[in-house]
Coordinates of C-alpha atoms and ligand atoms in Angstrom, one line a residue:
M1356 CA -23.8 44.3 29.7
P1357 CA -20.2 45.1 28.8
D1358 CA -20.0 47.4 25.7
Q1359 CA -18.1 44.8 23.8
Q1360 CA -18.2 41.0 23.8
P1361 CA -14.8 39.3 24.5
S1362 CA -12.9 38.5 21.4
A1363 CA -12.5 34.9 20.1
T1364 CA -9.0 34.9 21.5
A1365 CA -10.1 36.0 24.9
V1366 CA -12.8 33.4 25.0
A1367 CA -10.3 30.7 24.0
L1368 CA -7.6 31.8 26.4
T1369 CA -10.1 31.8 29.2
L1370 CA -11.5 28.4 28.5
V1371 CA -8.0 26.9 28.1
D1372 CA -6.7 28.6 31.2
E1373 CA -9.6 27.2 33.2
L1374 CA -9.0 23.7 31.8
A1375 CA -5.5 23.8 33.3
A1376 CA -6.8 25.3 36.5
Q1377 CA -9.2 22.3 36.8
G1378 CA -6.4 19.8 36.7
V1379 CA -6.3 19.0 32.9
T1380 CA -2.7 18.5 31.9
D1381 CA -2.9 17.1 28.3
V1382 CA -4.7 18.6 25.3
V1383 CA -4.7 17.0 21.9
V1384 CA -5.2 19.5 19.1
S1385 CA -6.0 18.9 15.4
P1386 CA -5.3 21.6 12.8
G1387 CA -8.0 24.0 11.5
S1388 CA -8.8 27.6 11.0
R1389 CA -11.9 28.1 13.1
S1390 CA -10.2 26.5 16.1
A1391 CA -7.1 28.6 15.8
P1392 CA -7.8 30.7 18.9
L1393 CA -8.2 27.5 21.0
S1394 CA -5.1 25.8 19.4
L1395 CA -3.0 28.9 20.0
A1396 CA -4.2 29.2 23.6
V1397 CA -3.3 25.6 24.2
A1398 CA 0.2 26.1 22.7
A1399 CA 0.8 29.2 24.8
H1400 CA -0.3 27.7 28.1
E1401 CA 2.7 26.7 30.2
G1402 CA 0.7 24.4 32.3
L1403 CA -0.5 22.2 29.5
R1404 CA 1.2 19.5 27.4
M1405 CA 0.1 19.8 23.9
H1406 CA -0.1 17.0 21.3
V1407 CA -1.0 17.5 17.7
R1408 CA -2.6 14.9 15.5
V1409 CA -3.9 15.4 12.0
D1410 CA -6.5 12.7 12.1
E1411 CA -9.2 13.6 14.6
R1412 CA -10.2 10.0 15.1
S1413 CA -6.7 9.2 16.2
A1414 CA -6.5 12.5 18.2
A1415 CA -9.6 11.6 20.2
F1416 CA -8.3 8.1 21.0
L1417 CA -4.9 9.5 22.0
A1418 CA -6.8 11.7 24.5
L1419 CA -8.7 8.7 25.7
G1420 CA -5.4 6.8 26.2
L1421 CA -4.0 9.8 28.1
A1422 CA -7.0 10.0 30.3
R1423 CA -7.0 6.3 31.0
G1424 CA -3.3 6.3 31.7
S1425 CA -3.2 9.3 34.0
G1426 CA -6.6 9.1 35.6
R1427 CA -7.2 12.8 34.7
P1428 CA -9.5 14.0 32.0
A1429 CA -7.7 15.0 28.8
A1430 CA -9.1 17.5 26.3
I1431 CA -9.4 17.6 22.6
V1432 CA -9.7 20.6 20.2
C1433 CA -10.7 20.5 16.6
S1434 CA -12.1 22.7 13.9
S1435 CA -15.7 22.8 12.7
G1436 CA -17.3 20.4 10.2
T1437 CA -16.5 16.7 9.6
A1438 CA -13.6 17.0 12.0
T1439 CA -16.0 16.9 14.9
A1440 CA -17.7 13.6 13.7
N1441 CA -14.3 11.9 13.7
Y1442 CA -14.3 12.2 17.5
H1443 CA -17.4 10.1 17.8
P1444 CA -15.9 6.6 18.2
A1445 CA -13.6 7.7 21.0
V1446 CA -16.5 9.6 22.7
M1447 CA -18.6 6.4 22.6
E1448 CA -15.7 4.4 24.1
A1449 CA -15.2 7.1 26.8
D1450 CA -18.9 7.0 27.6
A1451 CA -19.1 3.2 27.9
A1452 CA -15.8 2.9 29.8
G1453 CA -16.3 5.9 32.0
V1454 CA -13.3 7.9 30.9
G1455 CA -13.2 11.7 31.2
V1456 CA -12.6 13.4 27.9
V1457 CA -13.4 17.1 27.4
V1458 CA -14.3 17.7 23.8
L1459 CA -14.0 21.3 22.5
T1460 CA -15.3 21.7 18.9
A1461 CA -14.9 25.1 17.3
D1462 CA -17.9 26.3 15.4
R1463 CA -19.2 29.3 13.5
P1464 CA -21.3 31.7 15.4
P1465 CA -25.1 31.3 14.9
E1466 CA -25.4 34.0 12.3
L1467 CA -23.2 32.0 10.0
R1468 CA -25.1 28.7 10.3
D1469 CA -27.7 27.4 7.9
I1470 CA -26.7 29.7 5.1
G1471 CA -24.4 27.5 3.2
A1472 CA -21.3 28.9 4.8
N1473 CA -18.1 26.9 4.3
Q1474 CA -17.3 24.0 6.6
T1475 CA -20.4 24.4 8.7
A1476 CA -22.5 21.6 10.1
T1477 CA -24.9 21.1 13.0
Q1478 CA -22.6 20.4 15.9
Q1479 CA -25.0 20.8 18.8
H1480 CA -25.6 17.6 20.7
L1481 CA -23.6 15.8 18.0
Y1482 CA -22.7 13.0 20.3
G1483 CA -26.2 12.5 21.6
G1484 CA -26.5 10.6 24.8
A1485 CA -22.8 9.6 24.8
V1486 CA -21.8 12.7 26.6
R1487 CA -22.5 13.5 30.3
W1488 CA -23.0 17.1 29.4
F1489 CA -23.3 19.3 26.3
H1490 CA -23.0 23.1 26.4
E1491 CA -23.0 25.6 23.6
V1492 CA -20.6 28.2 24.8
S1493 CA -21.7 31.8 24.4
A1494 CA -19.8 35.1 24.8
G1495 CA -20.8 35.2 28.4
G1496 CA -23.0 38.1 29.3
D1497 CA -21.9 40.8 31.7
R1498 CA -19.3 38.7 33.5
P1499 CA -17.8 36.6 30.7
G1500 CA -14.8 35.4 32.6
V1501 CA -16.9 34.0 35.4
Y1502 CA -19.3 32.4 33.0
L1503 CA -16.6 30.8 30.8
R1504 CA -14.6 29.5 33.8
S1505 CA -17.8 28.1 35.4
V1506 CA -18.6 26.3 32.1
V1507 CA -15.2 24.6 32.2
A1508 CA -15.5 23.8 35.9
R1509 CA -18.8 22.2 35.3
A1510 CA -17.5 20.3 32.3
V1511 CA -14.6 18.9 34.2
A1512 CA -16.9 18.0 37.1
H1513 CA -19.0 15.9 34.8
A1514 CA -15.9 14.4 33.2
V1515 CA -14.4 13.2 36.4
G1516 CA -17.7 11.8 37.7
G1517 CA -18.6 14.4 40.2
V1518 CA -22.2 14.3 39.0
A1519 CA -22.6 10.9 37.3
P1520 CA -20.1 8.2 36.4
P1521 CA -17.1 9.8 34.8
G1522 CA -17.3 10.2 31.0
P1523 CA -17.0 12.6 28.0
V1524 CA -18.4 16.1 27.9
H1525 CA -18.8 18.3 24.8
L1526 CA -18.4 22.1 24.6
N1527 CA -19.3 23.5 21.3
V1528 CA -17.4 26.8 21.0
P1529 CA -18.7 29.3 18.4
L1530 CA -15.9 31.7 17.6
R1531 CA -16.5 35.0 15.8
E1532 CA -14.1 36.7 13.5
P1533 CA -11.6 38.3 13.9
L1534 CA -10.2 35.0 15.3
L1535 CA -6.9 36.4 16.3
D1536 CA -6.4 39.3 18.7
D1537 CA -2.8 39.9 19.9
T1538 CA -4.0 42.1 22.8
A1539 CA -6.3 39.6 24.4
T1540 CA -5.6 37.9 27.7
A1541 CA -7.5 35.3 29.7
L1542 CA -10.5 36.8 31.5
P1543 CA -10.5 36.8 35.2
G1544 CA -12.8 34.6 37.1
H1545 CA -14.8 35.3 40.2
P1546 CA -14.2 38.9 41.3
A1547 CA -13.5 37.8 44.9
G1548 CA -10.8 35.4 43.5
A1549 CA -12.6 32.4 45.0
P1550 CA -12.6 29.3 42.8
V1551 CA -15.6 29.1 40.6
A1552 CA -15.2 25.4 40.4
T1553 CA -18.0 23.1 41.2
S1554 CA -15.8 20.2 40.4
R1555 CA -14.3 18.2 43.2
S1556 CA -11.3 17.6 40.9
A1557 CA -10.6 21.3 40.8
R1558 CA -6.9 21.9 41.1
S1559 CA -6.5 18.4 42.5
G1560 CA -4.4 17.0 39.7
P1561 CA -3.7 13.3 39.9
A1562 CA -5.7 13.0 43.1
S1563 CA -8.9 13.7 41.2
P1564 CA -11.7 11.1 41.5
M1565 CA -10.5 9.4 38.3
G1566 CA -6.9 9.9 39.5
G1567 CA -4.3 7.6 40.8
L1568 CA -6.3 4.5 40.3
G1569 CA -7.4 5.5 36.8
P1570 CA -10.8 6.4 35.6
D1571 CA -11.9 2.8 35.4
R1572 CA -11.7 2.7 39.2
A1573 CA -13.2 6.0 39.9
R1574 CA -14.1 6.7 43.5
S1575 CA -17.1 4.9 44.7
R1576 CA -19.9 7.5 45.0
A1577 CA -22.4 5.2 46.7
G1578 CA -19.6 3.6 48.6
D1579 CA -18.5 6.9 50.0
S1580 CA -22.0 7.8 51.0
T1581 CA -22.4 4.4 52.6
S1582 CA -19.3 4.7 54.6
A1583 CA -20.3 8.2 55.6
G1584 CA -23.3 6.7 57.2
S1585 CA -26.1 7.7 54.7
A1586 CA -29.3 5.8 55.1
R1587 CA -29.0 3.7 51.9
W1588 CA -30.4 0.2 52.5
L1589 CA -28.0 -2.7 51.9
P1590 CA -28.6 -6.4 52.8
D1591 CA -26.6 -7.7 55.7
P1592 CA -23.7 -9.5 54.0
R1593 CA -23.6 -12.1 56.8
E1594 CA -27.0 -13.4 55.7
V1595 CA -26.1 -13.4 52.0
L1596 CA -22.5 -14.6 52.1
D1597 CA -21.6 -16.4 55.4
G1598 CA -20.7 -20.0 55.1
R1599 CA -21.3 -20.2 51.4
R1600 CA -19.1 -21.3 48.6
G1601 CA -18.5 -18.1 46.8
L1602 CA -16.7 -16.9 43.7
V1603 CA -15.7 -13.3 42.8
I1604 CA -15.7 -12.7 39.1
A1605 CA -14.1 -9.4 38.1
G1606 CA -13.9 -7.6 34.7
E1607 CA -13.2 -4.2 33.3
G1608 CA -14.2 -1.4 35.6
A1609 CA -14.2 -3.5 38.8
V1610 CA -14.0 -1.1 41.8
G1611 CA -11.4 -2.1 44.3
G1612 CA -8.0 -3.7 44.5
D1613 CA -6.0 -5.2 47.4
D1614 CA -9.0 -4.7 49.6
V1615 CA -11.1 -7.1 47.4
L1616 CA -8.4 -9.7 47.4
D1617 CA -7.9 -9.5 51.2
L1618 CA -11.6 -9.9 51.8
A1619 CA -12.0 -12.8 49.3
A1620 CA -9.1 -14.5 51.0
A1621 CA -10.7 -14.0 54.4
L1622 CA -14.0 -15.5 53.1
G1623 CA -12.0 -18.3 51.5
W1624 CA -13.3 -17.4 48.0
P1625 CA -11.3 -17.6 44.7
V1626 CA -11.3 -14.6 42.3
I1627 CA -11.5 -15.0 38.6
A1628 CA -10.0 -11.7 37.4
E1629 CA -9.9 -10.6 33.8
P1630 CA -6.6 -8.7 33.0
T1631 CA -8.3 -5.3 32.8
S1632 CA -10.0 -5.7 36.2
G1633 CA -6.7 -4.9 37.9
L1634 CA -7.3 -7.8 40.3
R1635 CA -5.1 -10.6 38.9
L1636 CA -2.4 -9.5 41.4
R1637 CA -2.0 -12.4 43.8
E1638 CA -3.9 -15.2 45.4
P1639 CA -6.8 -15.8 45.8
A1640 CA -6.9 -14.6 42.2
V1641 CA -6.5 -17.5 39.8
R1642 CA -4.7 -17.5 36.5
T1643 CA -6.6 -20.2 34.6
G1644 CA -10.2 -19.2 35.4
H1645 CA -11.1 -19.5 31.7
W1646 CA -9.7 -23.1 31.4
L1647 CA -11.2 -24.2 34.7
A1648 CA -14.6 -22.9 33.7
A1649 CA -14.2 -24.7 30.3
S1650 CA -13.7 -28.1 32.1
E1651 CA -17.1 -29.6 32.6
A1652 CA -15.8 -32.0 35.3
F1653 CA -14.3 -29.2 37.3
V1654 CA -17.3 -27.0 37.1
S1655 CA -19.8 -29.7 38.0
A1656 CA -17.7 -30.5 41.1
H1657 CA -17.0 -26.8 42.0
R1658 CA -20.2 -25.0 41.4
P1659 CA -20.4 -21.8 43.5
D1660 CA -23.4 -21.1 45.7
V1661 CA -23.0 -17.4 45.1
V1662 CA -21.1 -15.3 42.5
V1663 CA -20.2 -11.7 43.2
Q1664 CA -19.6 -9.8 40.0
L1665 CA -17.4 -6.7 39.9
G1666 CA -17.2 -4.6 36.8
R1667 CA -18.0 -6.2 33.4
P1668 CA -16.5 -9.7 32.9
V1669 CA -17.1 -10.5 29.3
L1670 CA -14.0 -12.2 27.9
S1671 CA -14.7 -15.9 28.5
R1672 CA -17.8 -17.7 27.4
A1673 CA -17.0 -20.5 29.8
V1674 CA -16.8 -18.1 32.8
A1675 CA -20.0 -16.4 31.6
A1676 CA -21.7 -19.8 31.7
I1677 CA -20.9 -20.2 35.4
V1678 CA -22.6 -16.8 36.0
A1679 CA -25.5 -17.7 33.8
V1680 CA -26.5 -20.9 35.7
C1681 CA -25.8 -19.5 39.2
D1682 CA -29.0 -18.8 41.2
D1683 CA -27.4 -16.2 43.3
V1684 CA -25.5 -13.5 41.4
I1685 CA -24.7 -10.3 43.3
V1686 CA -23.4 -7.3 41.4
C1687 CA -21.5 -4.7 43.4
D1688 CA -21.6 -1.6 41.3
P1689 CA -20.8 1.5 43.4
L1690 CA -20.8 3.7 40.3
E1691 CA -24.3 2.5 39.4
R1692 CA -23.6 1.7 35.8
G1693 CA -26.1 -1.1 35.6
W1694 CA -23.5 -3.6 34.5
D1695 CA -24.9 -7.2 34.6
P1696 CA -23.9 -8.6 31.2
Q1697 CA -25.7 -11.9 31.8
R1698 CA -28.8 -10.1 33.1
N1699 CA -29.3 -12.5 35.9
A1700 CA -28.3 -10.6 39.0
R1701 CA -30.4 -11.4 42.1
L1702 CA -29.1 -8.3 43.8
V1703 CA -27.5 -5.2 42.4
L1704 CA -25.9 -3.3 45.2
P1705 CA -24.7 0.3 44.8
V1706 CA -21.7 -0.3 47.0
A1707 CA -18.1 -1.4 46.6
F1708 CA -17.6 -5.0 47.5
A1709 CA -15.1 -4.2 50.2
D1710 CA -17.3 -1.5 51.8
W1711 CA -20.1 -3.9 52.0
V1712 CA -18.3 -7.0 53.2
A1713 CA -15.6 -5.7 55.4
P1714 CA -17.8 -5.4 58.6
M1715 CA -18.7 -9.1 58.4
V1716 CA -15.4 -10.7 57.7
A1717 CA -13.9 -10.7 61.2
G1718 CA -16.4 -13.2 62.6
S1719 CA -16.9 -15.4 59.5
D1720 CA -15.4 -18.9 58.9
P1721 CA -14.1 -19.7 55.4
V1722 CA -15.8 -22.7 53.9
D1723 CA -13.5 -25.7 54.4
G1724 CA -11.4 -26.7 51.4
W1725 CA -13.2 -24.5 48.8
L1726 CA -10.5 -22.1 48.0
D1727 CA -7.7 -24.7 48.3
A1728 CA -9.5 -26.8 45.7
W1729 CA -9.6 -23.9 43.3
L1730 CA -6.0 -22.9 43.9
D1731 CA -4.8 -26.5 43.5
A1732 CA -6.7 -26.9 40.2
D1733 CA -5.3 -23.5 39.1
R1734 CA -1.8 -24.7 39.6
R1735 CA -2.4 -27.9 37.8
A1736 CA -4.1 -26.3 34.9
G1737 CA -1.4 -23.6 34.7
A1738 CA 1.2 -26.3 34.5
V1739 CA -0.6 -28.0 31.6
V1740 CA -1.0 -24.6 29.7
D1741 CA 2.7 -23.9 30.1
R1742 CA 3.8 -27.4 29.1
L1743 CA 1.8 -27.2 25.9
L1744 CA 3.1 -23.7 25.1
E1745 CA 6.7 -24.9 25.4
D1746 CA 6.3 -27.3 22.5
S1747 CA 7.2 -24.7 19.8
D1748 CA 10.3 -22.7 19.3
E1749 CA 8.5 -20.6 16.7
P1750 CA 6.3 -17.9 18.1
T1751 CA 2.7 -18.9 18.8
E1752 CA -0.1 -16.6 19.6
L1753 CA -0.8 -17.8 23.2
G1754 CA 2.9 -18.3 23.8
V1755 CA 3.9 -14.8 22.8
V1756 CA 1.1 -13.3 24.8
R1757 CA 2.0 -15.3 27.9
D1758 CA 5.7 -14.4 27.6
L1759 CA 4.8 -10.7 27.0
A1760 CA 2.7 -10.7 30.2
R1761 CA 5.6 -12.3 32.1
L1762 CA 8.3 -10.1 30.7
M1763 CA 6.6 -6.7 31.4
P1764 CA 8.8 -5.1 34.1
A1765 CA 7.6 -3.8 37.4
N1766 CA 5.5 -0.7 37.2
S1767 CA 4.5 -1.2 33.6
V1768 CA 1.4 -0.9 31.6
L1769 CA 0.2 -3.0 28.7
T1770 CA -2.5 -1.7 26.3
V1771 CA -4.3 -4.6 24.7
A1772 CA -6.5 -4.5 21.6
S1773 CA -9.9 -6.1 21.4
S1774 CA -10.5 -9.4 19.6
L1775 CA -8.1 -12.3 20.3
A1776 CA -5.4 -10.3 21.9
I1777 CA -7.3 -9.5 25.1
R1778 CA -8.8 -13.1 25.2
H1779 CA -5.4 -14.7 24.8
L1780 CA -4.1 -12.5 27.6
N1781 CA -7.0 -13.6 29.7
E1782 CA -6.1 -17.2 29.0
T1783 CA -2.4 -16.9 29.8
M1784 CA -1.5 -13.9 31.9
P1785 CA 0.1 -14.9 35.2
V1786 CA -1.1 -13.8 38.5
R1787 CA 1.4 -11.0 39.2
E1788 CA 1.9 -7.5 40.7
G1789 CA 3.3 -4.5 38.9
L1790 CA 1.5 -4.8 35.6
R1791 CA -1.5 -2.7 34.7
V1792 CA -3.6 -3.8 31.7
V1793 CA -5.6 -1.3 29.8
G1794 CA -8.0 -2.0 26.9
N1795 CA -10.8 -0.2 25.1
R1796 CA -13.4 -2.6 26.4
G1797 CA -16.2 -0.1 26.7
V1798 CA -17.6 -0.8 23.3
S1799 CA -14.7 -3.1 22.2
G1800 CA -13.9 -1.3 19.0
I1801 CA -10.8 -2.3 17.1
D1802 CA -10.4 1.4 16.1
G1803 CA -8.1 3.9 17.6
F1804 CA -5.8 1.3 19.0
V1805 CA -2.4 2.7 18.3
S1806 CA -3.4 6.1 19.5
T1807 CA -4.9 4.8 22.7
A1808 CA -1.7 2.9 23.4
V1809 CA 0.4 6.0 22.7
G1810 CA -1.7 8.0 25.0
V1811 CA -1.6 5.4 27.8
A1812 CA 2.2 5.2 27.4
L1813 CA 2.7 9.0 27.4
A1814 CA 0.7 9.2 30.6
H1815 CA 2.5 6.4 32.4
D1816 CA 5.8 7.0 34.3
G1817 CA 7.3 3.6 33.5
P1818 CA 7.7 1.0 30.8
S1819 CA 4.7 0.5 28.4
A1820 CA 3.9 -1.9 25.6
A1821 CA 0.9 -2.8 23.5
L1822 CA -0.5 -5.9 22.0
A1823 CA -2.8 -6.1 19.0
G1824 CA -4.0 -8.1 16.0
D1825 CA -3.1 -7.0 12.6
L1826 CA -6.5 -5.5 11.7
S1827 CA -6.5 -3.4 14.8
M1828 CA -3.0 -2.2 13.9
V1829 CA -3.8 -1.2 10.3
H1830 CA -7.2 0.2 11.3
D1831 CA -5.4 3.0 13.2
M1832 CA -2.5 3.4 10.8
T1833 CA -2.9 7.2 11.2
G1834 CA -2.1 6.7 14.9
L1835 CA 1.5 6.1 13.7
V1836 CA 1.5 9.5 12.0
I1837 CA 3.2 11.5 14.7
G1838 CA 4.9 14.7 13.8
P1839 CA 8.6 15.4 14.6
D1840 CA 7.8 17.9 17.3
E1841 CA 5.4 15.7 19.3
P1842 CA 6.0 13.8 22.5
V1843 CA 6.4 10.1 21.8
P1844 CA 6.9 7.2 24.2
A1845 CA 9.3 4.3 23.8
L1846 CA 6.5 1.9 22.9
P1847 CA 6.8 -1.7 21.5
I1848 CA 3.6 -2.8 19.8
V1849 CA 3.5 -6.6 19.5
V1850 CA 1.3 -7.4 16.5
I1851 CA 0.0 -10.9 16.0
N1852 CA -0.4 -11.1 12.3
N1853 CA -2.8 -13.9 11.4
D1854 CA -3.7 -12.1 8.2
G1855 CA -7.0 -10.5 9.1
G1856 CA -9.5 -11.1 11.9
G1857 CA -8.6 -14.5 13.4
I1858 CA -11.4 -14.2 15.9
F1859 CA -13.9 -14.9 13.2
D1860 CA -12.6 -18.4 12.9
L1861 CA -14.4 -19.1 16.1
L1862 CA -17.8 -18.0 14.7
P1863 CA -20.2 -20.8 14.9
Y1864 CA -21.5 -20.1 11.4
G1865 CA -18.0 -19.6 9.9
S1866 CA -17.6 -23.2 8.8
Q1867 CA -21.0 -23.2 7.0
L1868 CA -19.8 -20.5 4.6
A1869 CA -17.9 -20.9 1.4
A1870 CA -14.2 -20.3 2.2
A1871 CA -13.9 -17.4 -0.3
T1872 CA -17.0 -15.7 1.2
F1873 CA -15.7 -16.1 4.7
R1874 CA -12.3 -14.8 3.8
R1875 CA -13.6 -11.8 2.0
L1876 CA -16.4 -10.8 4.4
F1877 CA -15.0 -11.8 7.8
A1878 CA -11.3 -12.6 7.9
T1879 CA -10.7 -9.5 5.6
P1880 CA -7.0 -10.0 4.9
H1881 CA -5.5 -6.7 4.0
G1882 CA -2.1 -7.5 2.6
V1883 CA -0.5 -4.4 4.2
P1884 CA 3.2 -5.2 5.0
L1885 CA 3.7 -4.0 8.6
G1886 CA 7.4 -3.4 7.9
G1887 CA 6.4 -1.1 5.0
M1888 CA 3.9 0.6 7.2
A1889 CA 6.7 1.2 9.8
I1890 CA 9.0 2.6 7.1
T1891 CA 6.3 4.9 5.8
T1892 CA 5.5 6.3 9.2
G1893 CA 9.0 6.3 10.8
A1894 CA 8.3 3.6 13.3
G1895 CA 10.8 0.8 14.1
Y1896 CA 10.1 -2.7 13.0
L1897 CA 11.2 -6.2 13.9
G1898 CA 9.8 -9.6 12.7
L1899 CA 10.0 -12.1 15.5
D1900 CA 11.2 -15.5 14.3
E1901 CA 11.8 -17.2 17.6
M1902 CA 10.0 -17.0 20.9
A1903 CA 13.4 -16.6 22.6
D1904 CA 13.9 -13.3 20.8
L1905 CA 11.1 -11.5 22.5
P1906 CA 13.0 -10.3 25.6
G1907 CA 15.7 -8.7 23.4
A1908 CA 13.2 -7.2 21.1
L1909 CA 11.3 -5.6 24.0
D1910 CA 14.5 -4.3 25.5
D1911 CA 15.7 -2.7 22.2
A1912 CA 12.3 -1.1 21.8
W1913 CA 12.4 0.4 25.3
A1914 CA 15.9 1.7 24.7
N1915 CA 14.8 3.8 21.8
P1916 CA 12.2 6.5 21.8
G1917 CA 9.3 6.0 19.4
I1918 CA 7.1 3.1 18.4
T1919 CA 8.6 -0.3 17.4
I1920 CA 6.3 -2.8 15.7
I1921 CA 7.2 -6.3 16.7
E1922 CA 5.4 -8.6 14.2
V1923 CA 4.6 -12.2 15.0
T1924 CA 3.3 -14.1 12.0
T1925 CA 0.9 -16.9 12.8
D1926 CA -1.6 -19.2 11.1
T1927 CA -5.1 -19.2 12.5
P1928 CA -6.0 -22.9 11.9
T1929 CA -2.8 -24.0 13.7
E1930 CA -3.5 -21.7 16.6
T1931 CA -7.2 -22.8 16.8
A1932 CA -6.0 -26.4 17.0
R1933 CA -3.5 -25.5 19.7
Y1934 CA -6.2 -23.8 21.7
H1935 CA -8.4 -26.9 21.6
R1936 CA -5.5 -29.1 22.6
I1937 CA -4.9 -27.1 25.7
R1938 CA -8.6 -27.1 26.6
E1939 CA -8.8 -30.8 26.3
A1940 CA -5.5 -31.4 28.2
V1941 CA -6.6 -29.2 31.1
A1942 CA -10.0 -31.0 31.2
A1943 CA -8.2 -34.4 31.2
E1944 CA -5.9 -33.2 34.0
L1945 CA -8.9 -32.1 36.2
G1946 CA -11.3 -34.8 35.1
Ligands
LIG3119 C1 -14.4 -0.4 14.8 C2 -14.8 -1.8 14.7 N1 -15.1 -2.4 13.6 C3 -15.4 -3.7 13.5 C4 -15.4 -4.5 14.6 C5 -15.7 -6.0 14.5 N2 -14.5 -6.8 14.8 C6 -14.3 -7.4 16.0 S1 -12.9 -8.3 16.0 C7 -12.5 -7.9 14.4 C8 -11.3 -8.4 13.8 C9 -10.0 -8.0 14.5 O1 -8.9 -8.5 13.8 P1 -7.5 -8.4 14.4 O2 -7.3 -7.0 15.0 O3 -6.5 -8.7 13.4 O4 -7.5 -9.4 15.6 P2 -7.7 -11.0 15.6 O5 -9.1 -11.3 15.4 O6 -6.9 -11.6 14.5 O7 -7.3 -11.4 17.0 C10 -13.5 -7.0 13.9 C11 -13.4 -6.5 12.5 C12 -15.0 -3.8 15.8 N3 -15.0 -4.5 17.0 N4 -14.7 -2.5 15.9

């Protein structure tokens, strides 16, 4: 044993240095005293971009957005006490969505716990089963540098999915006074100088398993092992798929991209791709899957024999109904997340669709007319949707969302809030290249939205925008509280203000409640003027009066650093009526 344990500063410098060595580039820090050694170590590290946020809930969502946007895990650092619990919502989302976030919570050392010391709580295993790994950091025994670095290496390995699907990890870091030590340096790692990392992401930067394609499309573990020739049993795709009328339905977390579309085209199968699936890129992806599925006549004439489900499609009840009644649903889930939201899969295969199907496609014949029928119906339904969205000069919810998805430039990213925003996007987004859509769909919280969008934008090298309802916007008001020294993106946030939660208008029991009860308990109008919120926080603001003003509003926002709120005021009953008009018109067109 060394005579002396390393100082708090040495521990912090070593942990932080190893984070950078493991490919972490962004750390979000919140202020506090116990965490000072960690904060100062982050601030001093040349290889790290530091972000500071006062509200830990927003800080954690910012890190989530940074990790989603970059495909690399991001780290967060906070003080002891209630600060740590404010991380929990983002940790839950990171768990469910498979996003790597490394949580470092400062703590008092064990001798100062359970004695009523100030700002001390039980922080061990605070996030329960939501984290891939928890470790209580110690001073490190006789080789503290090797130990501390190996802890970080292992944490990052878990975060990037080297061990299980990617996700959050929690290091609780007891720090003993004196907290500051000017003489300390980061402790060396393995004496031979060999990397201590067990992480496959070590020093790999953007090419980490979460990298490039983003955490939602992390490398296929089972797929890799299959292509490497491991002995895992898979059914012969010829027997399951050949000559059948198939439909690929893809949601958040779908593994694959062009390869899926190429293979679906070769099979002659349409693809219903939710915006966050990353597959609504080109044919055979269809734009109007939701509306087609909502047309009884179309569905009864075009029932698929087999549905292949990728990721977690959950945005359209009509599409879900197709899955629910199909006798042959196959889930391709190379990350083995167990996603089968309708719970009716006949086969759950631990393999990427492309890896499984590619060997059979050369000799297979697409089913005659099947894909053409879908593509033709998609064109006709799309024309109906567009015609009915042209009937108003004033901004409408579906119209603004469609136009935003059209106007996003090449190489852009759009962060979309839960509730109607993501559903409207699903209903109107064109099939197009060059736009990546990100949303917190893991547990579909409306919290942390602004911070997530800022993180995604900061991690993206190209134009970014965000789309939210008014409650999602005000829920993360502190996400707008960004200090003058912090990196900020040029980020327009289009806010559809229908005065509370418009989605609840669709609740089946909504109409049975007294209007005042419904309004107070569900719609929850807040009365916060978004323009005032912008002034208070230093954001830009523009109220959109005409649909035609959206392109100029976006261009202005992109030309200026910082957040610009673009407010679109709508009326829920009018919008609900428009939605039903479109549904009926599409059904009439296809019927
Ligand atoms: C943190 C959290 N609290 C509550 C909910 C339940 N919830 C789902 S949608 C919604 C309303 C969202 O309102 P808004 O953001 O204005 O969008 P809109 O419904 O108008 O599209 C609420 C409260 C949730 N998903 N997450």
